[in-house]
Structures are given as C-alpha cells and as structure tokens.
C-alpha cells in the first residue's frame, strides 16, 4: 500500500469511529407509557412507531413500551410528559380532555359514527387544530392516532338493551366530565375511576361494569370478570401517541422530522390493524363466554338522551356550537340548529 493510500485508509477509519461515537452519543431510547396490555391497539401503534423510527434513523433511535399502566395512570402520564420527566405516552383521548378541553369534541357522544369519520377528523384540519390546542394547553404534542373502535358497555350482572336496564348498575367511567354527564343523561350516577384501577374495580365488584372497545376488553382480559356486552356506539375510541414538548424541542430538526414521520406511518397502520382484527376479536370474546347484545330500537333512546342532554353542556368547552358544526360538516352530517 502506498503512503497516500495508507493515510487515506486511516483517515476513513478515524472518521467512521468518530461518526459511530457521535451516533452512539445521540442515540435515543424513548420511554413510552402505554395504558393497555399486550395485544391492544395501543401496543400495536407503539410497535408500528418504533419500527418506523428505527428504520428512518438507520437503527440509531428506538423506543421502549411500558405496558399496562406501569408508568402511572393515563392522566398522570400527561402531567409527566408535560414537565418532561416522561418522553411519550399512548392513551385514550378521553384521558387527554381534562388537560385540553377542546379535544372533548372527539368524546361527545354520537359525534363520530365510523372509523372513516375518525380518520377524516384526526388526519384533517380539525385534528391539526386540536393538536395545536393540546400543545398550547397541556405541553404535549400529538404525533400519532390509534383507532380502537366503539366503546361497548360490559357488566357482570345482566344483559342491557335499554336505558331502563342500566338503572341498577354501578358503571365505571374515566375521570372525564363528558362521559360522566352522558351516563347521567341515561339516568345513573357513574363512578369515575382511573384506568389503571379498573380491572381490580371490576374484579372486586366495587363496580359492575365499564365501557371500552372489543379490542381493549380482550387485551385487558375483562372477559375474566365480565360476561355481558352491549353494542353501544356512543364513543369511537381514539388514542393518541403524545410526546413531551420539552423532549421534542431538545431534538435536532432531523430527529423531530423522523419522529413526526414515524407517527404518521403508525397512524396509517393503526387504521389497518383495526380493520383487520376487530371482527375476529369480537368472535374471540364470544368464544371466551361473553354474551353480546344490541341495544333495542337501534339505540334510539340512548342517542336521543345523550345528544340532547349532553352536547349543549359542552359547547363552550369545545370552542362553541360552531366548532361542533364544523366537525359535523367535515363528516357530512347536518349542523345543530341554533
Ligand atoms: C379508559 O377507559 O380510561 C381508557 O379508554 C382506557 C384505555 O386507554 O384503553
């Protein structure tokens, strides 16, 4: 080897080592809190995000999922991310609403009536505006959306097909005013309880029932402590992946771009995951002993009580009745008459 070649080879080796050292120093392993268990749509979105992040960063960056509320209740993780002691969290939108009331428009009963509605709203200008509001109000940035399906009512006592059937049941709800008021519109006083305490609450019969999508009921093994399911469709569950803004702002522009793109990819895959899996999971719940019934009269009484009784109470917090009408127009529905 000539002297020049030797010098060039050495220089190349030195710069590779330097790059590796810089890469190792900048390498990130983000901590992601996840409220649900293995097999849930939340976990699936987390995995899709990690896969995309590793691929986009050439393996430099990754993230680790902490399932089952190991890092605290879903609402606590919003506070943790806001102050920058937690990197990211995957949680239900209803547990973000207390920190940024305008996202409550996604929790208003019977607004979102299909997965397609959920995709249109979250991925369009309304989703963008709510992401900005959440950043402003709560110090966390929504970077991906998980689509989990309609929240179905479960209980351990009896089949529920009517509002009358609900009256002697104690139902757990998240600490979310809209959901509390929805059950009140149906004539009962629900019990607000953190998600991380819900399985035990059902098991010890502190509460008789709760509502969550089929996919969540299955992943959380609620079939072990609940046997009746009512096919309510009052809320379509949407579960964002949020990142601490303090953490996000500490990243380089390239890394921020990678994170946002990985989030978009996870969102697309989440919708497909729900389309591919929900029907089979419903069958699995039946095989595991759950009895699934439809509400009588196409849910008419539930719908009328909730929309007439609950929507007007929350116009102010979601940004006015005009905001609700904007949302309804985006999914091709008639406006509320004022
Ligand atoms: C809740 O009921 O608090 C949440 O929707 C649960 C979840 O994150 O799946």
CSV table of C-alpha atoms and ligand atoms in Angstrom, one decimal:
chain,number,residue,atom,x,y,z
A,1,UNK,CA,0.0,0.0,0.0
A,2,UNK,CA,1.4,3.4,-0.9
A,3,UNK,CA,1.9,6.0,1.8
A,4,UNK,CA,-1.0,8.1,0.4
A,5,UNK,CA,-3.4,5.1,0.4
A,6,UNK,CA,-2.4,4.2,4.0
A,7,UNK,CA,-3.1,7.8,5.1
A,8,UNK,CA,-6.5,7.8,3.4
A,9,UNK,CA,-7.5,4.4,4.8
A,10,UNK,CA,-6.5,5.6,8.3
A,11,UNK,CA,-8.4,8.9,7.9
A,12,UNK,CA,-11.5,6.9,6.7
A,13,UNK,CA,-11.3,4.6,9.7
A,14,UNK,CA,-10.9,7.5,12.1
A,15,UNK,CA,-13.9,9.3,10.7
A,16,UNK,CA,-16.1,6.2,10.9
A,17,UNK,CA,-15.2,5.7,14.5
A,18,UNK,CA,-15.9,9.4,15.1
A,19,UNK,CA,-19.3,9.1,13.4
A,20,UNK,CA,-20.2,6.0,15.4
A,21,UNK,CA,-19.2,7.7,18.6
A,22,UNK,CA,-21.4,10.7,17.7
A,23,UNK,CA,-24.2,8.4,16.7
A,24,UNK,CA,-23.9,6.5,20.0
A,25,UNK,CA,-23.9,9.7,22.0
A,26,UNK,CA,-27.0,10.9,20.2
A,27,UNK,CA,-28.8,7.6,20.1
A,28,UNK,CA,-32.1,7.7,21.8
A,29,UNK,CA,-34.3,5.1,23.5
A,30,UNK,CA,-37.6,6.9,24.2
A,31,UNK,CA,-39.7,5.7,27.1
A,32,UNK,CA,-43.4,5.2,26.0
A,33,UNK,CA,-46.0,4.7,28.7
A,34,UNK,CA,-48.9,2.6,27.5
A,35,UNK,CA,-52.2,2.3,29.4
A,36,UNK,CA,-53.2,-1.0,27.9
A,37,UNK,CA,-51.8,-4.6,27.7
A,38,UNK,CA,-50.1,-6.6,25.1
A,39,UNK,CA,-52.4,-7.3,22.1
A,40,UNK,CA,-54.1,-3.9,22.4
A,41,UNK,CA,-54.3,-1.3,19.5
A,42,UNK,CA,-52.3,1.0,21.8
A,43,UNK,CA,-49.4,-1.6,21.8
A,44,UNK,CA,-49.8,-2.1,18.0
A,45,UNK,CA,-49.4,1.6,17.4
A,46,UNK,CA,-46.4,1.7,19.7
A,47,UNK,CA,-44.7,-1.1,17.8
A,48,UNK,CA,-45.5,0.5,14.4
A,49,UNK,CA,-44.0,3.7,15.6
A,50,UNK,CA,-40.8,2.0,16.9
A,51,UNK,CA,-40.4,0.1,13.7
A,52,UNK,CA,-40.7,3.2,11.6
A,53,UNK,CA,-38.4,5.2,13.9
A,54,UNK,CA,-35.7,2.5,13.8
A,55,UNK,CA,-35.9,2.3,10.0
A,56,UNK,CA,-35.8,6.0,9.4
A,57,UNK,CA,-32.9,6.6,11.8
A,58,UNK,CA,-30.9,3.7,10.4
A,59,UNK,CA,-31.2,1.9,13.8
A,60,UNK,CA,-29.8,4.9,15.7
A,61,UNK,CA,-33.1,5.6,17.6
A,62,UNK,CA,-35.6,3.3,19.2
A,63,UNK,CA,-38.2,3.4,22.0
A,64,UNK,CA,-39.4,1.0,24.7
A,65,UNK,CA,-43.1,0.4,25.6
A,66,UNK,CA,-44.1,0.2,29.2
A,67,UNK,CA,-47.4,-1.6,29.1
A,68,UNK,CA,-50.3,-1.9,31.5
A,69,UNK,CA,-50.0,1.5,33.1
A,70,UNK,CA,-46.6,0.6,34.6
A,71,UNK,CA,-45.6,4.3,34.4
A,72,UNK,CA,-48.8,5.6,36.1
A,73,UNK,CA,-52.4,6.2,35.3
A,74,UNK,CA,-53.1,7.6,31.8
A,75,UNK,CA,-54.0,11.0,33.2
A,76,UNK,CA,-50.8,11.1,35.3
A,77,UNK,CA,-48.7,10.4,32.2
A,78,UNK,CA,-49.9,13.6,30.6
A,79,UNK,CA,-48.6,15.6,33.6
A,80,UNK,CA,-45.3,13.6,33.5
A,81,UNK,CA,-44.8,14.3,29.8
A,82,UNK,CA,-45.8,18.0,30.3
A,83,UNK,CA,-42.9,18.5,32.7
A,84,UNK,CA,-40.5,16.4,30.6
A,85,UNK,CA,-40.0,13.5,33.1
A,86,UNK,CA,-41.6,11.1,30.6
A,87,UNK,CA,-40.9,11.0,26.8
A,88,UNK,CA,-44.1,9.7,25.4
A,89,UNK,CA,-47.5,8.2,26.3
A,90,UNK,CA,-50.1,6.2,24.4
A,91,UNK,CA,-53.5,6.9,26.0
A,92,UNK,CA,-57.2,7.3,25.3
A,93,UNK,CA,-58.3,10.7,24.1
A,94,UNK,CA,-60.8,10.9,26.9
A,95,UNK,CA,-57.9,11.0,29.3
A,96,UNK,CA,-56.4,14.0,27.4
A,97,UNK,CA,-59.6,16.0,27.5
A,98,UNK,CA,-59.2,17.1,31.2
A,99,UNK,CA,-56.0,18.9,30.2
A,100,UNK,CA,-57.2,20.3,26.9
A,101,UNK,CA,-61.0,20.6,26.8
A,102,UNK,CA,-61.3,21.3,23.1
A,103,UNK,CA,-60.4,17.7,22.3
A,104,UNK,CA,-63.6,16.8,24.0
A,105,UNK,CA,-65.3,17.2,20.7
A,106,UNK,CA,-63.9,13.7,19.9
A,107,UNK,CA,-65.6,12.4,23.1
A,108,UNK,CA,-69.0,13.9,22.7
A,109,UNK,CA,-71.5,11.1,22.4
A,110,UNK,CA,-72.6,10.0,18.9
A,111,UNK,CA,-70.5,12.5,17.0
A,112,UNK,CA,-68.0,10.0,15.4
A,113,UNK,CA,-70.0,7.3,13.8
A,114,UNK,CA,-67.4,5.2,12.0
A,115,UNK,CA,-63.7,4.5,11.6
A,116,UNK,CA,-63.8,6.6,8.4
A,117,UNK,CA,-65.2,9.6,10.4
A,118,UNK,CA,-62.4,9.1,13.0
A,119,UNK,CA,-59.7,9.1,10.2
A,120,UNK,CA,-61.2,12.2,8.5
A,121,UNK,CA,-61.3,14.2,11.6
A,122,UNK,CA,-58.0,13.3,13.1
A,123,UNK,CA,-56.0,13.5,9.9
A,124,UNK,CA,-57.6,16.7,8.6
A,125,UNK,CA,-57.5,20.3,9.6
A,126,UNK,CA,-59.6,19.7,12.7
A,127,UNK,CA,-57.1,17.1,14.0
A,128,UNK,CA,-54.3,19.6,13.3
A,129,UNK,CA,-56.1,22.4,15.2
A,130,UNK,CA,-56.7,20.1,18.2
A,131,UNK,CA,-53.1,19.0,18.1
A,132,UNK,CA,-52.1,22.7,18.4
A,133,UNK,CA,-54.6,23.3,21.2
A,134,UNK,CA,-53.2,20.3,23.1
A,135,UNK,CA,-49.7,21.6,22.7
A,136,UNK,CA,-50.7,25.1,23.9
A,137,UNK,CA,-52.9,23.8,26.9
A,138,UNK,CA,-51.0,20.7,28.0
A,139,UNK,CA,-47.4,21.0,26.8
A,140,UNK,CA,-47.7,17.7,24.9
A,141,UNK,CA,-47.7,17.1,21.1
A,142,UNK,CA,-49.9,14.5,19.4
A,143,UNK,CA,-47.8,12.7,16.9
A,144,UNK,CA,-50.0,9.7,16.0
A,145,UNK,CA,-53.5,8.4,16.3
A,146,UNK,CA,-54.7,4.9,17.3
A,147,UNK,CA,-58.1,3.8,16.2
A,148,UNK,CA,-59.6,1.4,18.7
A,149,UNK,CA,-63.3,1.1,17.8
A,150,UNK,CA,-66.6,1.9,19.5
A,151,UNK,CA,-66.7,1.7,23.3
A,152,UNK,CA,-69.0,-1.2,24.2
A,153,UNK,CA,-70.7,-1.4,27.6
A,154,UNK,CA,-69.8,-4.5,29.7
A,155,UNK,CA,-71.1,-5.7,33.0
A,156,UNK,CA,-71.2,-8.7,35.3
A,157,UNK,CA,-74.9,-8.8,36.1
A,158,UNK,CA,-77.3,-8.9,33.2
A,159,UNK,CA,-78.0,-8.2,29.5
A,160,UNK,CA,-78.6,-4.5,29.0
A,161,UNK,CA,-80.6,-3.5,25.9
A,162,UNK,CA,-82.4,-0.4,27.2
A,163,UNK,CA,-81.8,2.7,29.3
A,164,UNK,CA,-84.1,1.1,31.9
A,165,UNK,CA,-81.8,-1.9,32.2
A,166,UNK,CA,-79.0,0.4,33.2
A,167,UNK,CA,-80.7,1.8,36.2
A,168,UNK,CA,-79.4,-0.5,39.0
A,169,UNK,CA,-75.9,-0.9,37.7
A,170,UNK,CA,-72.7,0.8,39.0
A,171,UNK,CA,-70.7,1.7,36.0
A,172,UNK,CA,-67.1,2.9,36.0
A,173,UNK,CA,-66.2,5.8,33.7
A,174,UNK,CA,-62.9,7.6,33.1
A,175,UNK,CA,-62.4,10.9,35.0
A,176,UNK,CA,-64.0,12.7,32.1
A,177,UNK,CA,-66.9,15.2,32.5
A,178,UNK,CA,-68.4,14.4,29.2
A,179,UNK,CA,-68.6,10.7,29.9
A,180,UNK,CA,-69.9,11.3,33.4
A,181,UNK,CA,-72.7,13.6,32.0
A,182,UNK,CA,-73.5,11.0,29.3
A,183,UNK,CA,-74.3,8.3,31.9
A,184,UNK,CA,-76.2,10.9,33.9
A,185,UNK,CA,-78.3,11.7,30.8
A,186,UNK,CA,-79.2,8.0,30.9
A,187,UNK,CA,-80.3,8.3,34.5
A,188,UNK,CA,-77.4,6.9,36.5
A,189,UNK,CA,-74.5,8.3,38.5
A,190,UNK,CA,-71.4,6.6,37.2
A,191,UNK,CA,-68.2,6.0,39.2
A,192,UNK,CA,-65.1,7.9,37.9
A,193,UNK,CA,-62.1,5.7,38.3
A,194,UNK,CA,-58.5,5.7,36.8
A,195,UNK,CA,-58.0,3.2,34.0
A,196,UNK,CA,-55.1,1.5,35.9
A,197,UNK,CA,-57.6,0.6,38.7
A,198,UNK,CA,-60.4,-0.6,36.6
A,199,UNK,CA,-59.7,-4.3,36.3
A,200,UNK,CA,-59.4,-4.6,40.1
A,201,UNK,CA,-62.6,-2.5,40.5
A,202,UNK,CA,-64.5,-4.9,38.3
A,203,UNK,CA,-62.9,-8.0,39.9
A,204,UNK,CA,-63.7,-6.9,43.4
A,205,UNK,CA,-67.2,-5.8,42.3
A,206,UNK,CA,-66.7,-2.2,43.5
A,207,UNK,CA,-68.3,-1.5,40.1
A,208,UNK,CA,-70.5,-3.8,38.0
A,209,UNK,CA,-69.4,-2.6,34.5
A,210,UNK,CA,-67.5,-0.2,32.3
A,211,UNK,CA,-67.2,0.6,28.6
A,212,UNK,CA,-64.3,0.1,26.2
A,213,UNK,CA,-63.8,-1.3,22.6
A,214,UNK,CA,-63.8,-5.1,21.9
A,215,UNK,CA,-60.0,-4.9,21.3
A,216,UNK,CA,-59.4,-3.3,24.7
A,217,UNK,CA,-61.8,-5.6,26.5
A,218,UNK,CA,-59.9,-8.6,25.1
A,219,UNK,CA,-56.4,-7.3,25.6
A,220,UNK,CA,-57.2,-6.3,29.2
A,221,UNK,CA,-58.8,-9.8,29.8
A,222,UNK,CA,-62.1,-8.2,31.1
A,223,UNK,CA,-63.8,-11.4,29.9
A,224,UNK,CA,-62.5,-13.0,33.1
A,225,UNK,CA,-64.6,-10.6,35.3
A,226,UNK,CA,-67.4,-9.5,32.9
A,227,UNK,CA,-69.9,-11.6,30.9
A,228,UNK,CA,-72.3,-9.2,29.3
A,229,UNK,CA,-71.6,-6.8,26.4
A,230,UNK,CA,-73.9,-4.2,24.9
A,231,UNK,CA,-73.1,-2.9,21.5
A,232,UNK,CA,-73.3,0.8,22.3
A,233,UNK,CA,-71.7,3.1,19.8
A,234,UNK,CA,-71.7,6.3,21.8
A,235,UNK,CA,-67.9,7.0,21.5
A,236,UNK,CA,-65.5,5.8,18.9
A,237,UNK,CA,-62.2,5.4,20.8
A,238,UNK,CA,-59.3,7.3,19.5
A,239,UNK,CA,-56.0,7.0,21.4
A,240,UNK,CA,-53.2,9.4,20.6
A,241,UNK,CA,-49.4,9.0,21.0
A,242,UNK,CA,-48.2,12.1,22.7
A,243,UNK,CA,-44.7,13.3,23.1
A,244,UNK,CA,-43.4,15.7,25.7
A,245,UNK,CA,-42.9,19.1,24.0
A,246,UNK,CA,-39.8,19.7,26.3
A,247,UNK,CA,-38.3,16.4,25.0
A,248,UNK,CA,-39.3,17.2,21.4
A,249,UNK,CA,-37.7,20.6,21.5
A,250,UNK,CA,-34.4,19.1,22.7
A,251,UNK,CA,-34.1,17.1,19.5
A,252,UNK,CA,-32.4,18.1,16.3
A,253,UNK,CA,-34.6,19.2,13.4
A,254,UNK,CA,-33.8,15.9,11.6
A,255,UNK,CA,-34.8,13.8,14.6
A,256,UNK,CA,-38.0,15.9,15.0
A,257,UNK,CA,-38.9,15.2,11.4
A,258,UNK,CA,-38.2,11.5,11.8
A,259,UNK,CA,-40.5,11.3,14.8
A,260,UNK,CA,-43.3,13.1,13.0
A,261,UNK,CA,-43.0,10.8,10.0
A,262,UNK,CA,-42.8,7.7,12.1
A,263,UNK,CA,-46.0,8.9,13.9
A,264,UNK,CA,-47.8,9.3,10.5
A,265,UNK,CA,-46.8,5.8,9.5
A,266,UNK,CA,-48.0,4.4,12.8
A,267,UNK,CA,-51.4,6.2,12.3
A,268,UNK,CA,-51.9,4.6,8.9
A,269,UNK,CA,-51.0,1.2,10.1
A,270,UNK,CA,-53.3,1.5,13.2
A,271,UNK,CA,-56.4,2.0,11.0
A,272,UNK,CA,-55.5,-1.1,9.0
A,273,UNK,CA,-54.8,-3.1,12.2
A,274,UNK,CA,-58.4,-2.3,13.4
A,275,UNK,CA,-59.9,-3.2,10.1
A,276,UNK,CA,-58.0,-6.5,10.0
A,277,UNK,CA,-58.6,-7.6,13.6
A,278,UNK,CA,-61.8,-6.3,15.2
A,279,UNK,CA,-64.3,-8.8,13.8
A,280,UNK,CA,-62.1,-11.8,14.9
A,281,UNK,CA,-61.6,-10.3,18.3
A,282,UNK,CA,-65.4,-10.0,18.7
A,283,UNK,CA,-65.7,-13.7,17.9
A,284,UNK,CA,-62.9,-14.5,20.4
A,285,UNK,CA,-64.9,-12.7,23.2
A,286,UNK,CA,-67.9,-14.8,22.4
A,287,UNK,CA,-65.8,-17.9,22.5
A,288,UNK,CA,-64.5,-16.8,25.9
A,289,UNK,CA,-68.1,-16.7,27.2
A,290,UNK,CA,-69.2,-13.1,26.7
A,291,UNK,CA,-72.8,-12.6,25.6
A,292,UNK,CA,-73.1,-9.7,23.2
A,293,UNK,CA,-76.4,-8.0,22.6
A,294,UNK,CA,-77.6,-4.9,20.6
A,295,UNK,CA,-79.4,-2.0,22.2
A,296,UNK,CA,-83.2,-2.1,21.4
A,297,UNK,CA,-84.6,0.2,18.7
A,298,UNK,CA,-81.2,0.9,17.1
A,299,UNK,CA,-80.1,2.6,20.3
A,300,UNK,CA,-82.6,5.4,19.7
A,301,UNK,CA,-83.3,6.2,23.4
A,302,UNK,CA,-79.6,6.3,24.3
A,303,UNK,CA,-78.9,8.5,21.3
A,304,UNK,CA,-81.7,11.0,21.9
A,305,UNK,CA,-81.0,11.4,25.7
A,306,UNK,CA,-77.2,11.8,25.2
A,307,UNK,CA,-77.2,14.2,22.2
A,308,UNK,CA,-80.0,16.4,23.6
A,309,UNK,CA,-78.8,16.3,27.2
A,310,UNK,CA,-75.0,16.4,26.8
A,311,UNK,CA,-74.0,18.3,23.7
A,312,UNK,CA,-75.2,21.7,24.8
A,313,UNK,CA,-73.5,21.4,28.1
A,314,UNK,CA,-70.1,21.3,26.4
A,315,UNK,CA,-70.4,23.8,23.6
A,316,UNK,CA,-68.3,26.3,25.5
A,317,UNK,CA,-65.5,23.9,26.4
A,318,UNK,CA,-65.1,22.6,22.8
A,319,UNK,CA,-65.0,26.1,21.3
A,320,UNK,CA,-68.7,26.8,20.7
A,321,UNK,CA,-71.5,25.2,18.8
A,322,UNK,CA,-69.9,26.4,15.6
A,323,UNK,CA,-66.9,24.1,16.3
A,324,UNK,CA,-69.3,21.1,16.7
A,325,UNK,CA,-71.0,22.2,13.4
A,326,UNK,CA,-67.6,22.3,11.7
A,327,UNK,CA,-66.8,18.8,12.9
A,328,UNK,CA,-70.3,17.5,11.8
A,329,UNK,CA,-69.8,19.2,8.3
A,330,UNK,CA,-66.4,17.6,7.9
A,331,UNK,CA,-68.0,14.1,8.2
A,332,UNK,CA,-71.1,15.0,6.1
A,333,UNK,CA,-73.6,15.5,8.8
A,334,UNK,CA,-76.3,18.1,9.4
A,335,UNK,CA,-75.5,21.0,11.7
A,336,UNK,CA,-77.1,21.5,15.1
A,337,UNK,CA,-79.9,24.1,14.7
A,338,UNK,CA,-79.2,27.2,17.0
B,1,LIG,C1,-60.3,4.5,29.8
B,1,LIG,O1,-61.4,3.9,29.8
B,1,LIG,O2,-59.8,5.2,30.7
B,1,LIG,C2,-59.4,4.3,28.6
B,1,LIG,O3,-60.2,4.5,27.4
B,1,LIG,C3,-58.8,3.0,28.6
B,1,LIG,C4,-57.8,2.8,27.5
B,1,LIG,O4,-56.8,3.5,27.4
B,1,LIG,O5,-57.9,1.9,26.7
